Coordinates of C-alpha atoms in Angstrom, one line a residue:
M1 CA 0.8 -20.3 -28.0
R2 CA 1.3 -21.2 -24.3
E3 CA -1.6 -22.5 -22.3
V4 CA -1.9 -21.5 -18.7
K5 CA -4.0 -23.8 -16.5
K6 CA -2.6 -22.9 -13.0
V7 CA -1.4 -19.7 -11.4
L8 CA 0.3 -19.5 -8.0
I9 CA 1.0 -16.3 -6.0
V10 CA 3.6 -16.4 -3.2
T11 CA 3.4 -13.6 -0.7
N12 CA 4.0 -12.7 2.9
V13 CA 0.9 -12.6 5.1
P14 CA -2.9 -12.4 4.6
Q15 CA -4.0 -8.7 4.7
D16 CA -7.4 -7.2 4.3
Y17 CA -6.5 -5.2 1.2
R18 CA -4.8 -8.1 -0.5
I19 CA -7.8 -10.4 0.1
A20 CA -10.1 -8.0 -1.8
M21 CA -7.7 -8.1 -4.8
F22 CA -7.2 -11.9 -4.6
N23 CA -10.9 -12.5 -4.6
A24 CA -11.3 -10.3 -7.7
L25 CA -8.4 -12.1 -9.4
N26 CA -9.9 -15.5 -8.6
L27 CA -13.2 -14.5 -10.3
L28 CA -11.4 -13.3 -13.4
L29 CA -9.3 -16.5 -13.6
Q30 CA -12.3 -18.7 -13.1
K31 CA -13.8 -17.2 -16.3
E32 CA -10.6 -18.2 -18.1
N33 CA -10.7 -21.7 -16.6
I34 CA -7.5 -21.1 -14.8
Q35 CA -6.9 -22.5 -11.3
F36 CA -5.6 -20.0 -8.7
K37 CA -3.8 -20.6 -5.4
V38 CA -2.1 -18.2 -2.9
A39 CA 0.8 -19.4 -0.7
F40 CA 1.3 -17.1 2.4
G41 CA 4.6 -17.2 4.2
A42 CA 2.8 -16.9 7.6
A43 CA -0.6 -16.2 9.1
G44 CA 0.6 -12.8 10.4
Y45 CA 3.3 -11.1 12.4
K46 CA 3.8 -9.1 15.5
R47 CA 3.1 -5.5 14.5
R48 CA -0.2 -6.4 12.7
K49 CA -3.0 -5.4 15.0
S50 CA -5.8 -5.5 12.4
K51 CA -8.3 -8.3 12.9
L52 CA -8.6 -10.5 9.8
D53 CA -11.7 -12.4 8.8
F54 CA -10.4 -15.5 7.0
N55 CA -14.0 -16.3 5.9
K56 CA -13.6 -13.5 3.4
M57 CA -11.0 -15.4 1.5
K58 CA -12.9 -16.9 -1.4
F59 CA -9.8 -18.4 -3.1
D60 CA -7.7 -21.4 -2.5
Y61 CA -4.7 -20.8 -0.2
T62 CA -2.2 -22.3 2.0
I63 CA 0.0 -21.0 4.9
L64 CA 3.6 -22.1 4.9
E65 CA 4.3 -21.4 8.6
S66 CA 7.6 -19.6 8.1
T67 CA 10.2 -18.9 10.7
K68 CA 10.3 -15.1 11.0
F69 CA 13.4 -12.9 11.2
T70 CA 13.2 -9.2 12.1
F71 CA 15.9 -6.7 11.0
G72 CA 15.9 -3.5 13.0
S73 CA 12.2 -3.1 13.3
T74 CA 9.0 -5.2 12.8
E75 CA 8.6 -3.3 9.5
N76 CA 11.6 -5.4 8.2
T77 CA 10.3 -8.9 8.8
M78 CA 11.6 -11.7 6.6
F79 CA 9.9 -15.1 6.1
T80 CA 11.6 -18.4 5.3
Y81 CA 8.8 -20.0 3.2
P82 CA 9.3 -23.6 4.2
G83 CA 7.8 -26.2 1.9
L84 CA 7.7 -23.9 -1.1
L85 CA 9.5 -26.3 -3.4
K86 CA 7.2 -29.2 -2.3
L87 CA 4.2 -27.0 -2.9
H88 CA 5.5 -26.1 -6.4
K89 CA 6.0 -29.8 -7.3
E90 CA 2.6 -30.8 -6.1
Y91 CA 0.6 -27.9 -7.5
R92 CA 2.7 -27.5 -10.7
P93 CA 1.7 -23.9 -11.6
D94 CA 2.4 -22.7 -15.1
M95 CA 3.1 -19.2 -13.7
T96 CA 4.2 -18.1 -10.2
F97 CA 4.0 -14.5 -9.0
V98 CA 6.3 -14.0 -6.1
I99 CA 6.6 -11.0 -3.8
G100 CA 9.6 -8.7 -4.2
Y101 CA 13.1 -10.0 -3.7
S102 CA 12.3 -12.2 -0.8
P103 CA 13.7 -15.6 0.2
A104 CA 10.8 -17.1 -1.7
T105 CA 12.1 -15.3 -4.9
I106 CA 15.6 -16.5 -4.3
K107 CA 14.4 -20.1 -3.8
L108 CA 12.4 -20.0 -7.1
W109 CA 15.3 -18.4 -8.9
F110 CA 17.6 -21.2 -7.8
Y111 CA 15.3 -24.1 -8.5
S112 CA 14.3 -22.6 -11.9
F113 CA 17.7 -24.0 -13.1
F114 CA 16.5 -27.5 -12.4
M115 CA 12.7 -27.4 -12.7
N116 CA 10.1 -25.8 -14.9
I117 CA 9.5 -22.7 -12.8
N118 CA 8.3 -19.6 -14.5
Y119 CA 8.5 -16.9 -11.9
F120 CA 7.3 -13.3 -12.1
I121 CA 8.4 -10.7 -9.6
W122 CA 5.7 -8.7 -7.9
S123 CA 7.2 -5.6 -6.4
G124 CA 6.5 -2.2 -4.8
S125 CA 10.1 -1.3 -4.2
V126 CA 11.1 2.2 -5.4
N127 CA 14.1 4.5 -5.6
F128 CA 13.9 7.2 -3.0
K129 CA 16.1 10.0 -1.8
G130 CA 18.7 8.6 0.6
R131 CA 18.2 5.0 -0.4
K132 CA 21.5 3.2 0.4
D133 CA 21.5 -0.3 -1.1
S134 CA 24.7 -2.3 -0.8
T135 CA 26.5 -3.4 -3.9
L136 CA 25.7 -7.0 -3.0
R137 CA 22.0 -6.2 -2.7
K138 CA 21.9 -4.5 -6.0
I139 CA 23.7 -7.4 -7.7
L140 CA 21.4 -10.0 -6.1
R141 CA 18.2 -8.1 -7.2
K142 CA 19.6 -7.7 -10.8
I143 CA 20.3 -11.4 -10.9
L144 CA 16.7 -12.2 -9.8
V145 CA 15.3 -9.8 -12.3
K146 CA 17.3 -11.1 -15.2
R147 CA 15.8 -14.6 -14.9
A148 CA 12.2 -13.6 -14.2
K149 CA 9.7 -14.1 -17.0
G150 CA 7.9 -10.9 -16.3
F151 CA 7.0 -8.3 -13.6
I152 CA 4.1 -6.8 -11.7
A153 CA 4.6 -3.3 -10.2
Y154 CA 2.5 -1.5 -7.6
G155 CA 2.7 1.7 -9.6
T156 CA 4.8 4.1 -11.7
K157 CA 7.7 4.5 -9.3
A158 CA 7.9 0.7 -8.7
K159 CA 8.0 0.2 -12.5
E160 CA 10.8 2.7 -12.8
Y161 CA 12.8 0.8 -10.1
L162 CA 12.3 -2.5 -12.0
V163 CA 13.6 -0.8 -15.2
Y164 CA 16.6 0.4 -13.2
L165 CA 17.3 -3.2 -12.2
G166 CA 17.3 -4.3 -15.8
A167 CA 13.7 -5.4 -16.3
P168 CA 12.4 -5.0 -19.9
E169 CA 9.8 -2.2 -19.8
N170 CA 7.5 -4.1 -22.1
K171 CA 7.3 -7.0 -19.6
I172 CA 6.3 -4.8 -16.6
H173 CA 2.6 -4.7 -15.8
I174 CA 0.9 -2.4 -13.3
A175 CA -1.4 -4.0 -10.7
I176 CA -2.2 -0.8 -8.9
N177 CA -1.7 -1.1 -5.2
T178 CA -5.1 -0.7 -3.6
V179 CA -7.5 -1.5 -0.7
D180 CA -11.1 -2.7 -0.3
T181 CA -12.5 0.5 -1.9
H182 CA -16.1 -0.7 -1.6
F183 CA -15.9 -0.3 2.2
F184 CA -14.6 3.2 2.0
N185 CA -16.9 4.2 -0.8
E186 CA -19.8 3.8 1.6
I187 CA -18.2 6.4 3.8
A188 CA -18.0 8.8 0.8
K189 CA -21.7 8.4 0.2
K190 CA -22.5 9.4 3.8
R191 CA -20.2 12.4 3.5
L192 CA -22.3 13.9 0.7
N193 CA -24.9 15.2 3.3
R194 CA -22.5 16.2 6.0
K195 CA -22.7 19.7 7.5
V196 CA -19.8 22.1 7.4
N197 CA -17.8 21.9 10.7
T198 CA -17.3 25.0 12.7
Q199 CA -14.2 23.4 14.1
K200 CA -12.2 21.9 11.2
Q201 CA -11.3 18.3 11.7
L202 CA -7.9 17.1 10.4
L203 CA -6.9 13.5 10.3
Y204 CA -3.7 11.4 10.2
L205 CA -4.0 7.6 10.0
G206 CA -1.0 5.2 10.0
Y207 CA 1.7 3.4 11.7
L208 CA 3.7 5.7 14.0
T209 CA 7.4 5.3 13.2
P210 CA 10.3 7.8 12.8
G211 CA 10.3 7.3 9.1
K212 CA 6.8 8.6 8.7
K213 CA 8.1 12.0 9.8
I214 CA 5.0 12.7 11.9
D215 CA 7.1 15.2 13.8
D216 CA 7.1 17.3 10.7
L217 CA 3.3 17.2 10.8
I218 CA 3.2 18.2 14.4
K219 CA 5.6 21.1 13.7
T220 CA 3.4 22.2 10.8
I221 CA 0.4 22.1 13.0
N222 CA 2.4 24.3 15.4
E223 CA 2.7 26.9 12.6
L224 CA -0.9 26.5 11.6
K225 CA -2.1 27.5 15.1
N226 CA -0.5 30.9 14.5
L227 CA -2.9 31.3 11.5
R228 CA -6.1 30.0 13.0
N229 CA -7.5 28.3 16.1
D230 CA -10.6 26.6 14.8
F231 CA -9.2 23.1 14.2
V232 CA -8.2 19.8 15.8
L233 CA -5.9 17.1 14.4
R234 CA -6.7 13.5 15.3
I235 CA -3.9 11.0 15.0
I236 CA -5.1 7.4 14.6
G237 CA -2.5 4.7 15.0
D238 CA 0.2 3.2 17.2
G239 CA 3.9 2.4 16.9
P240 CA 7.3 2.9 18.3
A241 CA 7.4 6.7 17.8
I242 CA 4.2 7.4 19.8
E243 CA 5.8 8.4 23.1
N244 CA 8.3 10.8 21.3
L245 CA 5.4 12.3 19.4
K246 CA 3.3 12.8 22.5
S247 CA 6.3 14.5 24.2
L248 CA 6.8 16.8 21.2
T249 CA 3.1 17.7 21.3
S250 CA 3.4 18.5 24.9
E251 CA 6.5 20.6 24.5
L252 CA 4.8 22.7 21.8
H253 CA 1.7 23.1 23.9
L254 CA -0.5 21.4 21.4
T255 CA -2.3 18.9 23.6
D256 CA -5.6 20.8 23.1
I257 CA -5.2 20.7 19.3
I258 CA -3.6 17.3 18.7
K259 CA -5.5 14.2 19.9
F260 CA -3.9 10.8 19.9
E261 CA -6.8 8.3 19.3
G262 CA -4.7 5.1 19.4
F263 CA -5.1 2.2 17.0
K264 CA -8.5 1.5 15.4
Q265 CA -9.8 -1.5 13.5
K266 CA -11.1 -0.7 10.0
N267 CA -14.7 -1.0 11.2
D268 CA -14.1 1.8 13.7
L269 CA -12.9 4.3 11.1
P270 CA -16.1 5.5 9.5
P271 CA -17.2 7.9 12.3
F272 CA -13.8 9.7 12.1
M273 CA -13.6 9.8 8.3
E274 CA -17.2 11.0 7.9
Q275 CA -16.4 14.1 10.0
T276 CA -12.9 14.8 8.6
D277 CA -12.4 18.1 6.6
C278 CA -8.9 17.2 5.4
F279 CA -6.6 14.2 5.5
L280 CA -2.9 14.8 6.1
F281 CA -0.3 12.3 4.9
Q282 CA 3.2 13.7 5.5
T283 CA 5.4 10.6 5.2
G284 CA 9.2 10.9 4.9
C285 CA 9.2 7.7 2.8
D286 CA 6.5 5.2 1.8
I287 CA 7.0 2.9 -1.2
W288 CA 3.2 3.3 -1.5
G289 CA 1.0 4.5 1.4
L290 CA -2.3 2.6 1.3
V291 CA -3.9 5.0 3.8
L292 CA -4.0 7.5 0.9
N293 CA -6.1 5.0 -1.1
E294 CA -8.4 4.6 1.9
A295 CA -8.8 8.4 2.5
M296 CA -9.4 9.2 -1.2
A297 CA -11.9 6.3 -1.6
A298 CA -13.7 7.7 1.5
G299 CA -14.0 11.1 -0.3
L300 CA -11.6 13.0 1.9
P301 CA -9.6 16.0 0.5
C302 CA -6.0 14.8 0.9
I303 CA -2.8 16.7 1.4
V304 CA 0.1 14.3 0.7
S305 CA 3.9 14.3 0.7
P306 CA 5.7 13.7 -2.6
N307 CA 7.6 11.1 -0.6
A308 CA 4.6 8.7 -0.8
G309 CA 4.9 6.4 -3.9
A310 CA 1.1 6.5 -4.2
A311 CA 1.1 10.3 -4.8
R312 CA 2.6 9.8 -8.3
D313 CA -0.3 7.6 -9.4
L314 CA -3.2 8.8 -7.4
V315 CA -3.0 12.6 -6.8
F316 CA -3.4 15.3 -9.5
D317 CA -2.2 18.4 -7.6
T318 CA -5.0 20.9 -6.8
K319 CA -7.5 18.7 -8.6
N320 CA -8.2 15.6 -6.4
G321 CA -5.7 16.5 -3.7
L322 CA -2.7 18.6 -2.8
I323 CA 1.0 17.5 -3.0
L324 CA 2.9 19.3 -0.3
D325 CA 6.4 19.1 1.4
F326 CA 5.7 19.0 5.1
G327 CA 9.4 19.6 5.8
S328 CA 8.9 23.3 5.2
H329 CA 6.6 23.9 8.2
K330 CA 5.6 27.5 7.6
I331 CA 4.9 27.1 3.9
A332 CA 3.0 23.9 4.5
A333 CA 0.9 25.5 7.2
S334 CA 0.1 28.4 4.9
R335 CA -1.1 26.1 2.1
I336 CA -3.2 24.1 4.6
N337 CA -4.7 27.3 5.9
E338 CA -5.6 28.4 2.4
L339 CA -7.3 25.1 1.6
L340 CA -9.3 25.1 4.9
N341 CA -10.6 28.5 4.0
D342 CA -12.0 27.3 0.7
E343 CA -14.9 25.0 1.5
V344 CA -15.9 24.7 -2.2
L345 CA -12.5 23.5 -3.2
L346 CA -12.4 21.0 -0.2
Q347 CA -15.7 19.5 -1.3
K348 CA -14.6 19.4 -5.0
M349 CA -11.3 17.6 -4.1
G350 CA -13.0 15.1 -1.9
Y351 CA -15.6 14.3 -4.6
S352 CA -12.9 14.0 -7.3
A353 CA -10.7 11.8 -5.1
N354 CA -13.5 9.3 -4.6
E355 CA -14.4 9.4 -8.3
F356 CA -10.8 8.7 -9.3
I357 CA -10.4 5.8 -7.0
E358 CA -13.7 4.2 -8.0
S359 CA -12.8 4.5 -11.7
N360 CA -9.1 3.6 -11.6
V361 CA -7.9 2.0 -8.3
T362 CA -10.3 -0.8 -7.3
A363 CA -9.4 -4.4 -6.5
E364 CA -10.8 -5.3 -9.9
K365 CA -8.5 -2.9 -11.6
S366 CA -5.5 -4.2 -9.7
A367 CA -6.4 -7.8 -10.6
Q368 CA -6.4 -6.8 -14.3
G369 CA -2.6 -6.1 -14.0
F370 CA -2.1 -9.8 -13.4
I371 CA -4.5 -10.8 -16.2
S372 CA -2.4 -8.6 -18.5
A373 CA 0.8 -10.4 -17.5
I374 CA -0.8 -13.8 -18.0
K375 CA -2.2 -12.9 -21.4
Q376 CA 1.2 -11.6 -22.6
Y377 CA 2.9 -14.8 -21.3
C378 CA 0.3 -16.9 -23.2
S379 CA 0.8 -15.0 -26.4
H380 CA 4.5 -15.9 -26.7
A381 CA 5.4 -19.3 -28.0

């Protein structure tokens, strides 16, 4: 029977949704008399506009002050994790959870041949249509997976990808990818007494990049306006695609229907969410899509693309949301129109969405995935 006294997590940057989970995990580990520390690769990076309150971090942490490399876009930022080996020697963790297939993972893999390093890969990567991994990349990931002691997956799709890379299924634990659901649950409570809007309020929230396929959403809205004229779509967010999206909106004469609200901090979101009739998430590819967690936790009826990894674990079609291919613009518009005409179903979906998140997808539930991996590791001699 192994004894675990110290646990280390190595990840990229502090983020609001991670802080909630790390706080929950820290409390659970304290009950087991296990020390917990998080090593961040950096304090942040360029595209992150969200303000972070470091005072909310109730766990021990360090920031490694990495050099950052960007490949193609700021979404593909890599960190060097300097001083990771020194930290490992000083802290001497019994288990180390490391994010994905990062340079940190490669370092731990290499030094595990010479030191007592028991690393677990924590990954959200998924197989998706059109994924083009080089042979070298596949080989490297399979090598990293082979030496890992265990695995943490964001959800079902991430687990399937780990199995594809050679991870034993019985060593993969789900730490469901989630947000600070308590914040958004307060929005859901306020929505219980909201009045029915005469003008339907639609909402998109997220980073505006070509890969999100927001152009498909705009083209769907163009079809929806042929079916009804009592709605407005608000797009909250910023990103490299914003000017092209505004141009497309203008070309289709949708400027009276589609409103670009710009980037908003989390504390600015409640007024928008409280009035929303339906949340639209049309992504072309998201390994997860945390905005779906936020919208469902806030009690919003959600229409989501099957290309979002989160859809597999969070949405039960027509029960607590609707899974819809926004690439077929006319069909998508017709389905959205039908849902907007059914106020009873809209309310039922929103209530069911909030209930599901509160029961299954909280920071505490996510932390339990790590506890499960720790207990399995301890149980093996």
